[in-house]
mmCIF file of C-alpha atoms and ligand atoms in Angstrom:
data_model
loop_
_atom_site.group_PDB
_atom_site.id
_atom_site.type_symbol
_atom_site.label_atom_id
_atom_site.label_comp_id
_atom_site.label_asym_id
_atom_site.label_seq_id
_atom_site.Cartn_x
_atom_site.Cartn_y
_atom_site.Cartn_z
ATOM 1 C CA MET V 1 -23.408 -1.988 17.049
ATOM 2 C CA THR V 2 -26.006 0.334 15.529
ATOM 3 C CA ASP V 3 -28.867 -1.483 14.118
ATOM 4 C CA PRO V 4 -28.659 -1.970 10.415
ATOM 5 C CA ARG V 5 -32.689 -1.215 10.126
ATOM 6 C CA GLU V 6 -32.161 1.928 11.223
ATOM 7 C CA GLN V 7 -29.160 2.542 8.482
ATOM 8 C CA LEU V 8 -31.564 1.172 5.956
ATOM 9 C CA VAL V 9 -34.480 3.571 6.551
ATOM 10 C CA GLN V 10 -31.914 6.627 6.913
ATOM 11 C CA ALA V 11 -30.508 5.810 3.455
ATOM 12 C CA PHE V 12 -33.594 4.631 1.642
ATOM 13 C CA GLY V 13 -36.468 6.139 3.328
ATOM 14 C CA PRO V 14 -39.472 4.244 5.199
ATOM 15 C CA GLU V 15 -41.313 1.137 3.286
ATOM 16 C CA PRO V 16 -44.248 -0.571 4.097
ATOM 17 C CA THR V 17 -42.379 -3.927 2.955
ATOM 18 C CA GLU V 18 -40.738 -6.619 5.100
ATOM 19 C CA THR V 19 -37.490 -6.079 6.662
ATOM 20 C CA TRP V 20 -35.121 -8.746 7.648
ATOM 21 C CA VAL V 21 -31.259 -8.697 9.319
ATOM 22 C CA VAL V 22 -28.773 -11.394 8.057
ATOM 23 C CA SER V 23 -25.930 -12.032 10.378
ATOM 24 C CA ALA V 24 -22.568 -13.536 9.509
ATOM 25 C CA PRO V 25 -19.731 -13.868 11.762
ATOM 26 C CA GLY V 26 -15.967 -13.648 11.255
ATOM 27 C CA ARG V 27 -13.821 -16.845 11.833
ATOM 28 C CA VAL V 28 -9.933 -17.357 13.103
ATOM 29 C CA ASN V 29 -8.542 -20.435 11.891
ATOM 30 C CA LEU V 30 -6.920 -22.223 14.809
ATOM 31 C CA ILE V 31 -5.114 -25.029 12.907
ATOM 32 C CA GLY V 32 -4.971 -26.319 9.470
ATOM 33 C CA GLU V 33 -3.382 -23.392 7.206
ATOM 34 C CA HIS V 34 -2.839 -23.477 3.634
ATOM 35 C CA ILE V 35 -4.567 -26.802 3.277
ATOM 36 C CA ASP V 36 -8.306 -26.326 2.766
ATOM 37 C CA TYR V 37 -7.454 -25.519 -1.017
ATOM 38 C CA HIS V 38 -5.767 -28.907 -1.023
ATOM 39 C CA GLY V 39 -8.995 -30.744 0.151
ATOM 40 C CA LEU V 40 -7.871 -31.468 3.832
ATOM 41 C CA PRO V 41 -9.658 -30.889 6.980
ATOM 42 C CA VAL V 42 -8.795 -27.361 9.087
ATOM 43 C CA LEU V 43 -10.244 -26.318 12.580
ATOM 44 C CA PRO V 44 -11.439 -22.721 12.620
ATOM 45 C CA ILE V 45 -13.767 -21.092 14.921
ATOM 46 C CA ALA V 46 -16.478 -18.492 14.148
ATOM 47 C CA ILE V 47 -16.163 -15.549 16.515
ATOM 48 C CA HIS V 48 -18.760 -13.364 17.997
ATOM 49 C CA ARG V 49 -17.848 -10.328 15.862
ATOM 50 C CA ARG V 50 -19.884 -10.182 13.039
ATOM 51 C CA ILE V 51 -21.487 -8.284 9.855
ATOM 52 C CA ARG V 52 -25.133 -7.741 9.778
ATOM 53 C CA VAL V 53 -27.323 -6.727 6.744
ATOM 54 C CA ALA V 54 -30.733 -5.238 7.038
ATOM 55 C CA PHE V 55 -32.615 -6.235 3.652
ATOM 56 C CA ARG V 56 -35.901 -5.387 1.788
ATOM 57 C CA ALA V 57 -36.537 -6.605 -1.304
ATOM 58 C CA ARG V 58 -37.307 -4.648 -4.636
ATOM 59 C CA THR V 59 -39.745 -5.401 -7.466
ATOM 60 C CA ASP V 60 -37.190 -4.832 -10.116
ATOM 61 C CA ARG V 61 -33.576 -6.061 -10.692
ATOM 62 C CA ARG V 62 -31.495 -3.133 -8.789
ATOM 63 C CA ILE V 63 -29.089 -3.817 -5.782
ATOM 64 C CA ARG V 64 -28.603 -0.962 -3.601
ATOM 65 C CA ALA V 65 -26.540 -1.170 -0.538
ATOM 66 C CA VAL V 66 -24.974 1.412 1.649
ATOM 67 C CA SER V 67 -22.411 1.019 4.519
ATOM 68 C CA ALA V 68 -20.129 2.757 7.119
ATOM 69 C CA LYS V 69 -19.712 6.556 5.607
ATOM 70 C CA GLU V 70 -16.210 5.875 4.156
ATOM 71 C CA TYR V 71 -17.589 2.760 2.149
ATOM 72 C CA GLY V 72 -20.697 4.878 0.547
ATOM 73 C CA LEU V 73 -23.584 4.068 -1.196
ATOM 74 C CA ARG V 74 -23.309 1.623 -4.075
ATOM 75 C CA GLU V 75 -25.747 0.459 -6.773
ATOM 76 C CA PHE V 76 -25.906 -2.059 -9.853
ATOM 77 C CA GLU V 77 -28.477 -3.963 -11.941
ATOM 78 C CA TRP V 78 -28.470 -7.616 -11.486
ATOM 79 C CA THR V 79 -27.586 -9.282 -14.583
ATOM 80 C CA PRO V 80 -27.190 -12.868 -15.284
ATOM 81 C CA ARG V 81 -23.279 -12.321 -16.037
ATOM 82 C CA LEU V 82 -21.903 -9.433 -13.693
ATOM 83 C CA ALA V 83 -18.225 -8.346 -14.204
ATOM 84 C CA PRO V 84 -16.344 -6.804 -11.342
ATOM 85 C CA THR V 85 -15.860 -3.178 -10.581
ATOM 86 C CA ALA V 86 -12.614 -1.046 -9.680
ATOM 87 C CA ALA V 87 -10.325 -3.413 -7.858
ATOM 88 C CA GLY V 88 -10.555 -2.860 -4.181
ATOM 89 C CA ASP V 89 -14.116 -1.085 -4.481
ATOM 90 C CA TRP V 90 -16.566 -2.719 -1.852
ATOM 91 C CA GLU V 91 -19.010 -3.295 -4.495
ATOM 92 C CA ASN V 92 -17.329 -6.316 -5.637
ATOM 93 C CA TYR V 93 -18.187 -8.233 -2.359
ATOM 94 C CA LEU V 94 -22.238 -7.485 -3.303
ATOM 95 C CA ARG V 95 -21.613 -8.324 -6.846
ATOM 96 C CA ALA V 96 -19.923 -11.681 -5.879
ATOM 97 C CA ALA V 97 -22.545 -12.611 -3.957
ATOM 98 C CA ALA V 98 -24.979 -11.806 -6.449
ATOM 99 C CA GLU V 99 -23.377 -13.279 -9.226
ATOM 100 C CA ALA V 100 -22.723 -16.642 -7.055
ATOM 101 C CA VAL V 101 -26.470 -16.828 -6.604
ATOM 102 C CA GLY V 102 -27.425 -15.701 -10.104
ATOM 103 C CA ARG V 103 -25.092 -18.443 -11.507
ATOM 104 C CA LYS V 104 -26.601 -21.221 -9.843
ATOM 105 C CA TRP V 105 -30.283 -19.900 -9.541
ATOM 106 C CA GLY V 106 -30.097 -17.270 -12.155
ATOM 107 C CA ALA V 107 -30.723 -13.283 -11.143
ATOM 108 C CA GLY V 108 -33.877 -12.674 -9.115
ATOM 109 C CA VAL V 109 -35.235 -9.400 -7.845
ATOM 110 C CA GLY V 110 -32.919 -6.806 -6.337
ATOM 111 C CA ALA V 111 -32.704 -5.531 -2.559
ATOM 112 C CA ASP V 112 -32.087 -2.603 -0.672
ATOM 113 C CA ALA V 113 -29.486 -3.378 2.160
ATOM 114 C CA ALA V 114 -27.630 -1.703 4.863
ATOM 115 C CA VAL V 115 -24.391 -3.349 6.242
ATOM 116 C CA VAL V 116 -22.971 -2.760 9.736
ATOM 117 C CA SER V 117 -19.860 -4.727 11.344
ATOM 118 C CA ASP V 118 -18.144 -4.959 14.457
ATOM 119 C CA LEU V 119 -15.357 -6.889 12.398
ATOM 120 C CA PRO V 120 -12.071 -5.163 11.523
ATOM 121 C CA PRO V 121 -11.380 -5.499 8.114
ATOM 122 C CA ALA V 122 -8.070 -6.766 6.680
ATOM 123 C CA ALA V 123 -7.527 -8.197 10.659
ATOM 124 C CA GLY V 124 -7.430 -11.941 9.588
ATOM 125 C CA LEU V 125 -11.026 -12.391 10.589
ATOM 126 C CA ALA V 126 -12.454 -12.934 7.420
ATOM 127 C CA SER V 127 -14.518 -10.032 7.052
ATOM 128 C CA SER V 128 -14.751 -10.127 3.229
ATOM 129 C CA SER V 129 -15.931 -13.887 3.434
ATOM 130 C CA ALA V 130 -18.681 -12.825 6.230
ATOM 131 C CA LEU V 131 -19.738 -9.968 3.848
ATOM 132 C CA ILE V 132 -20.160 -12.063 0.998
ATOM 133 C CA VAL V 133 -22.001 -15.118 3.304
ATOM 134 C CA ALA V 134 -24.254 -12.084 4.562
ATOM 135 C CA PHE V 135 -25.158 -10.788 1.238
ATOM 136 C CA THR V 136 -25.898 -14.219 -0.485
ATOM 137 C CA LEU V 137 -28.012 -15.246 2.439
ATOM 138 C CA GLY V 138 -29.945 -11.975 2.137
ATOM 139 C CA LEU V 139 -30.469 -12.158 -1.680
ATOM 140 C CA LEU V 140 -31.565 -15.756 -1.199
ATOM 141 C CA GLN V 141 -34.270 -14.697 1.363
ATOM 142 C CA ALA V 142 -35.182 -11.653 -1.026
ATOM 143 C CA ASN V 143 -36.087 -14.283 -3.550
ATOM 144 C CA ARG V 144 -37.768 -16.829 -0.993
ATOM 145 C CA ARG V 145 -35.320 -19.276 -2.076
ATOM 146 C CA ARG V 146 -33.863 -21.521 0.695
ATOM 147 C CA ALA V 147 -30.548 -23.426 0.264
ATOM 148 C CA SER V 148 -28.919 -26.196 2.038
ATOM 149 C CA PHE V 149 -25.230 -25.751 3.579
ATOM 150 C CA GLY V 150 -24.015 -27.908 0.769
ATOM 151 C CA GLU V 151 -25.457 -25.835 -1.856
ATOM 152 C CA LEU V 152 -24.072 -22.626 -0.326
ATOM 153 C CA MET V 153 -20.571 -24.335 -0.605
ATOM 154 C CA GLU V 154 -20.883 -24.742 -3.797
ATOM 155 C CA ILE V 155 -21.267 -21.361 -4.914
ATOM 156 C CA LEU V 156 -19.721 -19.306 -2.122
ATOM 157 C CA PRO V 157 -15.738 -19.869 -2.686
ATOM 158 C CA GLU V 158 -16.162 -19.732 -6.479
ATOM 159 C CA GLY V 159 -17.805 -16.423 -5.616
ATOM 160 C CA GLU V 160 -14.963 -15.236 -3.605
ATOM 161 C CA GLN V 161 -12.656 -15.903 -6.714
ATOM 162 C CA PHE V 162 -14.537 -12.985 -8.255
ATOM 163 C CA VAL V 163 -13.118 -10.684 -5.641
ATOM 164 C CA GLY V 164 -9.502 -11.984 -5.566
ATOM 165 C CA THR V 165 -8.288 -15.029 -4.584
ATOM 166 C CA ARG V 166 -9.896 -18.435 -5.168
ATOM 167 C CA GLY V 167 -9.302 -19.653 -1.593
ATOM 168 C CA GLY V 168 -10.557 -22.847 0.114
ATOM 169 C CA GLY V 169 -13.623 -23.274 1.658
ATOM 170 C CA MET V 170 -12.770 -22.454 5.283
ATOM 171 C CA ASP V 171 -14.051 -19.288 5.711
ATOM 172 C CA HIS V 172 -17.427 -19.740 4.256
ATOM 173 C CA ALA V 173 -17.845 -23.038 6.004
ATOM 174 C CA ALA V 174 -16.945 -21.676 9.312
ATOM 175 C CA SER V 175 -19.042 -18.518 8.999
ATOM 176 C CA LEU V 176 -21.980 -20.513 8.155
ATOM 177 C CA ALA V 177 -22.042 -23.525 10.225
ATOM 178 C CA SER V 178 -20.020 -23.130 13.564
ATOM 179 C CA ARG V 179 -21.649 -23.639 16.932
ATOM 180 C CA GLU V 180 -21.554 -21.578 19.612
ATOM 181 C CA GLY V 181 -18.856 -23.047 22.015
ATOM 182 C CA CYS V 182 -17.250 -25.126 19.530
ATOM 183 C CA ALA V 183 -14.540 -25.492 16.952
ATOM 184 C CA SER V 184 -15.604 -26.677 13.758
ATOM 185 C CA LEU V 185 -13.491 -29.586 12.198
ATOM 186 C CA ILE V 186 -14.606 -28.876 8.553
ATOM 187 C CA GLU V 187 -13.659 -31.829 5.918
ATOM 188 C CA PHE V 188 -14.195 -31.190 2.183
ATOM 189 C CA GLU V 189 -13.984 -34.455 0.469
ATOM 190 C CA PRO V 190 -17.149 -35.057 1.074
ATOM 191 C CA LEU V 191 -18.028 -31.848 2.779
ATOM 192 C CA ALA V 192 -19.012 -32.445 6.494
ATOM 193 C CA VAL V 193 -18.604 -30.125 9.647
ATOM 194 C CA ARG V 194 -18.006 -31.442 12.974
ATOM 195 C CA ALA V 195 -18.450 -29.217 16.188
ATOM 196 C CA ILE V 196 -15.783 -29.983 18.768
ATOM 197 C CA PRO V 197 -16.777 -28.409 21.721
ATOM 198 C CA VAL V 198 -14.018 -26.289 23.311
ATOM 199 C CA PRO V 199 -13.173 -26.346 27.149
ATOM 200 C CA GLU V 200 -14.399 -23.737 28.985
ATOM 201 C CA ASP V 201 -11.068 -22.526 30.096
ATOM 202 C CA TRP V 202 -9.482 -21.977 26.829
ATOM 203 C CA ARG V 203 -9.096 -18.628 25.525
ATOM 204 C CA PHE V 204 -7.867 -17.653 21.832
ATOM 205 C CA LEU V 205 -6.748 -13.860 21.114
ATOM 206 C CA VAL V 206 -6.006 -12.386 17.547
ATOM 207 C CA ALA V 207 -2.942 -10.205 17.370
ATOM 208 C CA HIS V 208 -2.345 -8.268 14.439
ATOM 209 C CA SER V 209 1.145 -7.753 13.269
ATOM 210 C CA LEU V 210 0.301 -4.233 12.484
ATOM 211 C CA GLN V 211 1.585 -5.238 9.052
ATOM 212 C CA THR V 212 -1.423 -6.059 6.502
ATOM 213 C CA ALA V 213 -1.257 -8.448 3.699
ATOM 214 C CA GLU V 214 -3.247 -7.228 1.033
ATOM 215 C CA LYS V 215 -5.138 -9.888 -0.891
ATOM 216 C CA SER V 216 -4.671 -8.158 -4.144
ATOM 217 C CA GLY V 217 -1.195 -7.788 -5.690
ATOM 218 C CA THR V 218 1.901 -9.592 -4.698
ATOM 219 C CA ALA V 219 0.264 -11.318 -1.618
ATOM 220 C CA ARG V 220 -2.009 -13.303 -3.937
ATOM 221 C CA ASP V 221 0.524 -13.903 -6.032
ATOM 222 C CA GLU V 222 2.318 -15.594 -3.221
ATOM 223 C CA TYR V 223 -0.508 -17.455 -2.169
ATOM 224 C CA ASN V 224 -1.314 -18.776 -5.469
ATOM 225 C CA ALA V 225 2.253 -19.934 -5.773
ATOM 226 C CA ARG V 226 1.928 -21.977 -2.413
ATOM 227 C CA ARG V 227 -0.975 -23.829 -4.315
ATOM 228 C CA ALA V 228 0.658 -24.565 -7.038
ATOM 229 C CA ALA V 229 3.934 -25.765 -5.499
ATOM 230 C CA GLY V 230 1.627 -28.015 -3.579
ATOM 231 C CA THR V 231 -0.319 -29.718 -6.058
ATOM 232 C CA ALA V 232 3.051 -30.054 -8.654
ATOM 233 C CA ALA V 233 4.443 -31.926 -5.694
ATOM 234 C CA LEU V 234 1.401 -34.468 -5.552
ATOM 235 C CA LYS V 235 1.629 -34.706 -9.557
ATOM 236 C CA ARG V 236 5.120 -35.593 -9.551
ATOM 237 C CA LEU V 237 4.851 -38.242 -6.955
ATOM 238 C CA GLY V 238 1.680 -39.712 -8.610
ATOM 239 C CA PHE V 239 -0.912 -39.413 -5.917
ATOM 240 C CA VAL V 240 -4.623 -38.412 -6.672
ATOM 241 C CA SER V 241 -5.039 -36.508 -3.583
ATOM 242 C CA TYR V 242 -3.469 -35.261 -0.329
ATOM 243 C CA ARG V 243 -5.587 -37.449 1.344
ATOM 244 C CA ALA V 244 -3.957 -40.281 -0.055
ATOM 245 C CA ALA V 245 -0.736 -38.635 -0.115
ATOM 246 C CA ILE V 246 -0.779 -38.166 3.905
ATOM 247 C CA GLU V 247 -0.823 -41.613 4.400
ATOM 248 C CA GLU V 248 2.630 -42.191 2.777
ATOM 249 C CA PRO V 249 4.640 -39.334 3.832
ATOM 250 C CA ASP V 250 7.736 -41.229 3.127
ATOM 251 C CA ALA V 251 7.062 -40.468 -0.526
ATOM 252 C CA VAL V 252 8.619 -37.221 0.172
ATOM 253 C CA GLU V 253 11.985 -38.695 -0.411
ATOM 254 C CA LYS V 254 11.579 -38.780 -3.828
ATOM 255 C CA LEU V 255 11.344 -35.022 -4.528
ATOM 256 C CA PRO V 256 14.421 -32.997 -4.827
ATOM 257 C CA PRO V 257 15.047 -30.168 -2.166
ATOM 258 C CA GLY V 258 12.804 -27.120 -3.372
ATOM 259 C CA PRO V 259 9.548 -25.167 -2.805
ATOM 260 C CA GLU V 260 7.594 -28.878 -4.174
ATOM 261 C CA ARG V 261 9.136 -30.835 -1.390
ATOM 262 C CA ASP V 262 8.750 -28.062 1.145
ATOM 263 C CA SER V 263 5.248 -27.398 0.286
ATOM 264 C CA PHE V 264 4.471 -31.478 0.465
ATOM 265 C CA LEU V 265 6.188 -31.546 3.854
ATOM 266 C CA HIS V 266 4.247 -28.465 5.267
ATOM 267 C CA VAL V 267 0.727 -29.895 3.649
ATOM 268 C CA THR V 268 1.036 -33.578 4.938
ATOM 269 C CA SER V 269 2.488 -32.475 8.447
ATOM 270 C CA GLU V 270 -0.295 -29.895 8.634
ATOM 271 C CA ALA V 271 -2.834 -32.215 8.252
ATOM 272 C CA LEU V 272 -1.460 -34.717 10.812
ATOM 273 C CA ARG V 273 -1.059 -31.704 13.372
ATOM 274 C CA VAL V 274 -5.206 -30.799 12.816
ATOM 275 C CA ARG V 275 -5.949 -34.741 13.546
ATOM 276 C CA ALA V 276 -3.568 -34.288 16.975
ATOM 277 C CA ALA V 277 -5.192 -30.968 17.537
ATOM 278 C CA VAL V 278 -8.720 -32.355 17.771
ATOM 279 C CA LYS V 279 -7.477 -34.957 19.914
ATOM 280 C CA ALA V 280 -5.820 -32.681 22.143
ATOM 281 C CA MET V 281 -9.072 -30.515 22.316
ATOM 282 C CA GLU V 282 -11.341 -33.406 23.107
ATOM 283 C CA GLN V 283 -9.243 -34.459 25.689
ATOM 284 C CA ASP V 284 -8.789 -30.761 27.254
ATOM 285 C CA ASP V 285 -4.744 -31.126 26.779
ATOM 286 C CA ALA V 286 -4.218 -27.586 26.402
ATOM 287 C CA GLY V 287 -0.274 -28.014 26.625
ATOM 288 C CA SER V 288 -0.425 -30.474 23.457
ATOM 289 C CA PHE V 289 -2.595 -28.296 21.608
ATOM 290 C CA GLY V 290 -0.390 -25.255 22.170
ATOM 291 C CA ARG V 291 2.564 -27.081 21.257
ATOM 292 C CA LEU V 292 0.976 -28.205 17.881
ATOM 293 C CA LEU V 293 0.236 -24.619 17.379
ATOM 294 C CA LEU V 294 4.052 -23.612 17.710
ATOM 295 C CA GLU V 295 4.882 -26.515 15.088
ATOM 296 C CA SER V 296 2.382 -25.301 12.532
ATOM 297 C CA HIS V 297 3.918 -21.698 13.058
ATOM 298 C CA ALA V 298 7.606 -23.282 12.476
ATOM 299 C CA SER V 299 6.141 -25.120 9.362
ATOM 300 C CA LEU V 300 4.640 -22.366 7.797
ATOM 301 C CA ARG V 301 7.689 -20.265 8.680
ATOM 302 C CA ASP V 302 10.648 -22.399 7.456
ATOM 303 C CA ARG V 303 8.658 -24.842 4.667
ATOM 304 C CA LEU V 304 5.865 -22.674 3.149
ATOM 305 C CA ARG V 305 7.767 -19.089 4.064
ATOM 306 C CA VAL V 306 4.624 -17.311 4.638
ATOM 307 C CA SER V 307 5.750 -15.989 7.754
ATOM 308 C CA SER V 308 7.332 -12.245 8.467
ATOM 309 C CA PRO V 309 9.565 -11.173 11.061
ATOM 310 C CA ALA V 310 6.882 -9.342 12.664
ATOM 311 C CA LEU V 311 4.651 -12.243 12.484
ATOM 312 C CA ASP V 312 7.677 -14.678 14.021
ATOM 313 C CA HIS V 313 8.189 -11.798 16.702
ATOM 314 C CA LEU V 314 4.475 -11.812 17.696
ATOM 315 C CA VAL V 315 4.458 -15.331 18.557
ATOM 316 C CA GLU V 316 7.851 -15.273 20.248
ATOM 317 C CA THR V 317 6.586 -12.540 22.647
ATOM 318 C CA ALA V 318 3.105 -14.218 23.247
ATOM 319 C CA VAL V 319 4.922 -17.237 24.286
ATOM 320 C CA GLU V 320 7.188 -15.095 26.461
ATOM 321 C CA SER V 321 4.034 -13.913 28.117
ATOM 322 C CA GLY V 322 2.743 -17.096 29.050
ATOM 323 C CA ALA V 323 0.574 -18.069 25.887
ATOM 324 C CA LEU V 324 0.728 -21.865 25.699
ATOM 325 C CA GLY V 325 0.687 -21.509 21.807
ATOM 326 C CA ALA V 326 0.706 -19.212 19.045
ATOM 327 C CA ARG V 327 0.925 -19.272 15.186
ATOM 328 C CA LEU V 328 0.139 -17.136 12.103
ATOM 329 C CA THR V 329 -3.360 -17.655 11.235
ATOM 330 C CA GLY V 330 -4.948 -17.008 7.486
ATOM 331 C CA ALA V 331 -2.660 -16.792 4.434
ATOM 332 C CA GLY V 332 0.421 -15.107 6.228
ATOM 333 C CA LEU V 333 2.813 -12.656 4.877
ATOM 334 C CA GLY V 334 1.488 -10.276 7.417
ATOM 335 C CA GLY V 335 -1.819 -10.041 9.118
ATOM 336 C CA CYS V 336 -2.419 -11.962 12.246
ATOM 337 C CA ALA V 337 -1.453 -14.717 14.711
ATOM 338 C CA VAL V 338 -3.775 -16.884 16.768
ATOM 339 C CA VAL V 339 -2.622 -16.592 20.557
ATOM 340 C CA PHE V 340 -3.595 -19.727 22.728
ATOM 341 C CA CYS V 341 -3.737 -19.643 26.516
ATOM 342 C CA LYS V 342 -5.702 -20.643 29.865
ATOM 343 C CA GLN V 343 -8.035 -18.229 31.116
ATOM 344 C CA PRO V 344 -6.467 -17.279 34.188
ATOM 345 C CA ASP V 345 -3.317 -16.270 32.147
ATOM 346 C CA LEU V 346 -4.917 -14.229 29.716
ATOM 347 C CA ALA V 347 -4.330 -11.103 30.943
ATOM 348 C CA ALA V 348 -0.894 -11.491 31.528
ATOM 349 C CA VAL V 349 -0.752 -12.805 28.289
ATOM 350 C CA ARG V 350 -2.633 -9.221 27.148
ATOM 351 C CA ARG V 351 -0.072 -7.175 29.172
ATOM 352 C CA GLY V 352 2.926 -8.832 27.869
ATOM 353 C CA LEU V 353 1.657 -7.978 24.262
ATOM 354 C CA ILE V 354 1.185 -4.716 24.685
ATOM 355 C CA ALA V 355 4.546 -3.845 26.679
ATOM 356 C CA HIS V 356 6.577 -5.768 24.295
ATOM 357 C CA TYR V 357 5.193 -5.761 20.668
ATOM 358 C CA TYR V 358 2.697 -3.096 20.614
ATOM 359 C CA ALA V 359 4.485 -0.410 22.725
ATOM 360 C CA GLY V 360 5.927 2.294 20.269
ATOM 361 C CA HIS V 361 3.475 1.509 17.662
ATOM 362 C CA PRO V 362 1.100 4.650 18.068
ATOM 363 C CA ASN V 363 -1.702 3.173 15.422
ATOM 364 C CA PHE V 364 -2.017 0.313 17.792
ATOM 365 C CA ASP V 365 -5.731 0.073 18.922
ATOM 366 C CA PRO V 366 -6.387 -2.812 21.158
ATOM 367 C CA HIS V 367 -10.220 -2.830 19.793
ATOM 368 C CA GLN V 368 -8.787 -3.838 16.132
ATOM 369 C CA HIS V 369 -5.509 -5.320 16.806
ATOM 370 C CA LEU V 370 -5.782 -7.453 19.968
ATOM 371 C CA ILE V 371 -8.898 -9.112 19.710
ATOM 372 C CA ASP V 372 -10.920 -11.827 22.358
ATOM 373 C CA ALA V 373 -11.941 -14.680 20.033
ATOM 374 C CA GLN V 374 -14.101 -17.247 21.638
ATOM 375 C CA PRO V 375 -15.939 -19.567 19.668
ATOM 376 C CA GLY V 376 -19.620 -18.117 18.436
ATOM 377 C CA PRO V 377 -22.386 -19.678 16.378
ATOM 378 C CA GLY V 378 -22.332 -19.405 12.271
ATOM 379 C CA ALA V 379 -25.148 -17.679 10.177
ATOM 380 C CA LEU V 380 -27.296 -20.939 9.981
ATOM 381 C CA HIS V 381 -27.312 -21.336 13.999
ATOM 382 C CA LEU V 382 -27.670 -17.705 15.088
ATOM 383 C CA ALA V 383 -31.252 -16.778 16.163
HETATM 384 P P1 NG1 D 401 -7.303 -15.351 4.761
HETATM 385 O O1 NG1 D 401 -5.954 -15.128 4.516
HETATM 386 O O2 NG1 D 401 -7.586 -15.338 5.889
HETATM 387 O O3 NG1 D 401 -8.638 -14.803 4.033
HETATM 388 C C1 NG1 D 401 -6.766 -17.449 3.250
HETATM 389 C C2 NG1 D 401 -7.932 -18.268 1.974
HETATM 390 C C3 NG1 D 401 -8.679 -19.428 3.185
HETATM 391 C C4 NG1 D 401 -7.113 -20.300 3.305
HETATM 392 C C5 NG1 D 401 -6.166 -19.764 4.392
HETATM 393 C C6 NG1 D 401 -4.783 -20.082 4.445
HETATM 394 C C7 NG1 D 401 -9.584 -16.929 1.197
HETATM 395 C C8 NG1 D 401 -10.651 -16.235 1.393
HETATM 396 N N1 NG1 D 401 -9.504 -17.719 2.197
HETATM 397 O O4 NG1 D 401 -7.405 -17.069 4.488
HETATM 398 O O5 NG1 D 401 -9.634 -20.348 2.527
HETATM 399 O O6 NG1 D 401 -6.484 -20.993 2.127
HETATM 400 O O7 NG1 D 401 -5.610 -18.341 3.437
HETATM 401 O O8 NG1 D 401 -5.045 -21.498 5.307
HETATM 402 O O9 NG1 D 401 -8.909 -16.835 -0.177
#
């Protein structure tokens, strides 16, 4: 990866002022899908691919940033209330960070910044959240402000809404607080991250279905519809939260067949799978962990209906190639699957996916679409 400091000097010239680099990794969710926004624990890992941003503080309120050629230079004034610019423009991520910081602490001095990344976009690795996390940390540093993990988690998920979906806080928490070699059990009520060591010989691959789920448009409506159905089911059954509901899963019998019942069943069963998956990881029980991933996929496919024929085929191919488990990861409706196997089987699983899933797809690029995802540290623990 090129050094973002070089990009910074190339774009904005040398300056005697201090320059520093902030990094934020992408993440892949191992299990706990479509439940973070209901306040239930999830189990992602941060990965070793990340976004790096070189920053230099300015004395005025201008924010200027460059990224790879196709994204180009963006600049705007950091005013107390920012509005989004054209949908799909990468400037919105910068604005989201500035707006998140400004909302809590007021707009500060601006910065010149250069962004480099080895995280492929739209690959299910939460690159957009990583960019917002890195840019937020950079703006805070430019203003000599230290924010706690809790404070960052108050502002970041809201900031994301600025660019599209108001998701749960999983992506930001994983990108910030993960530990090297560990999965992060993220709890939201109250906020806590527990590092669960991943057994040494466990391996994860992120495999792209080659069908992209754009966060704007239909996928966003579908995402919001799942969230609304889950919330409606909870209300109808008279529970105050899903934490209360998972203690009484039989309550579902009172719901008529339909999306609300299906959502309730998915959310409550997925929460129990997360618990069981943590136990399996702690006991180095790869067989059980793999089965839980497959059960999660089946529930996302049949109850929440956020899979696709391509994702189903990808999961089946992974298992036929020797994986112990696989499931769609992220919001679904396209995007990626996370594939789980033991180290000695990794090469065969890769080969199987390439031969039986990716063959005949001229756009397949192993560096973007079939990624080794081993657990790495989050932004708060990166040297
Ligand atoms: P993806 O699709 O990977 O960005 C989204 C949400 C998560 C979570 C998952 C579904 C955002 C930024 N992320 O993830 O919080 O709700 O869907 O489990 O909206």
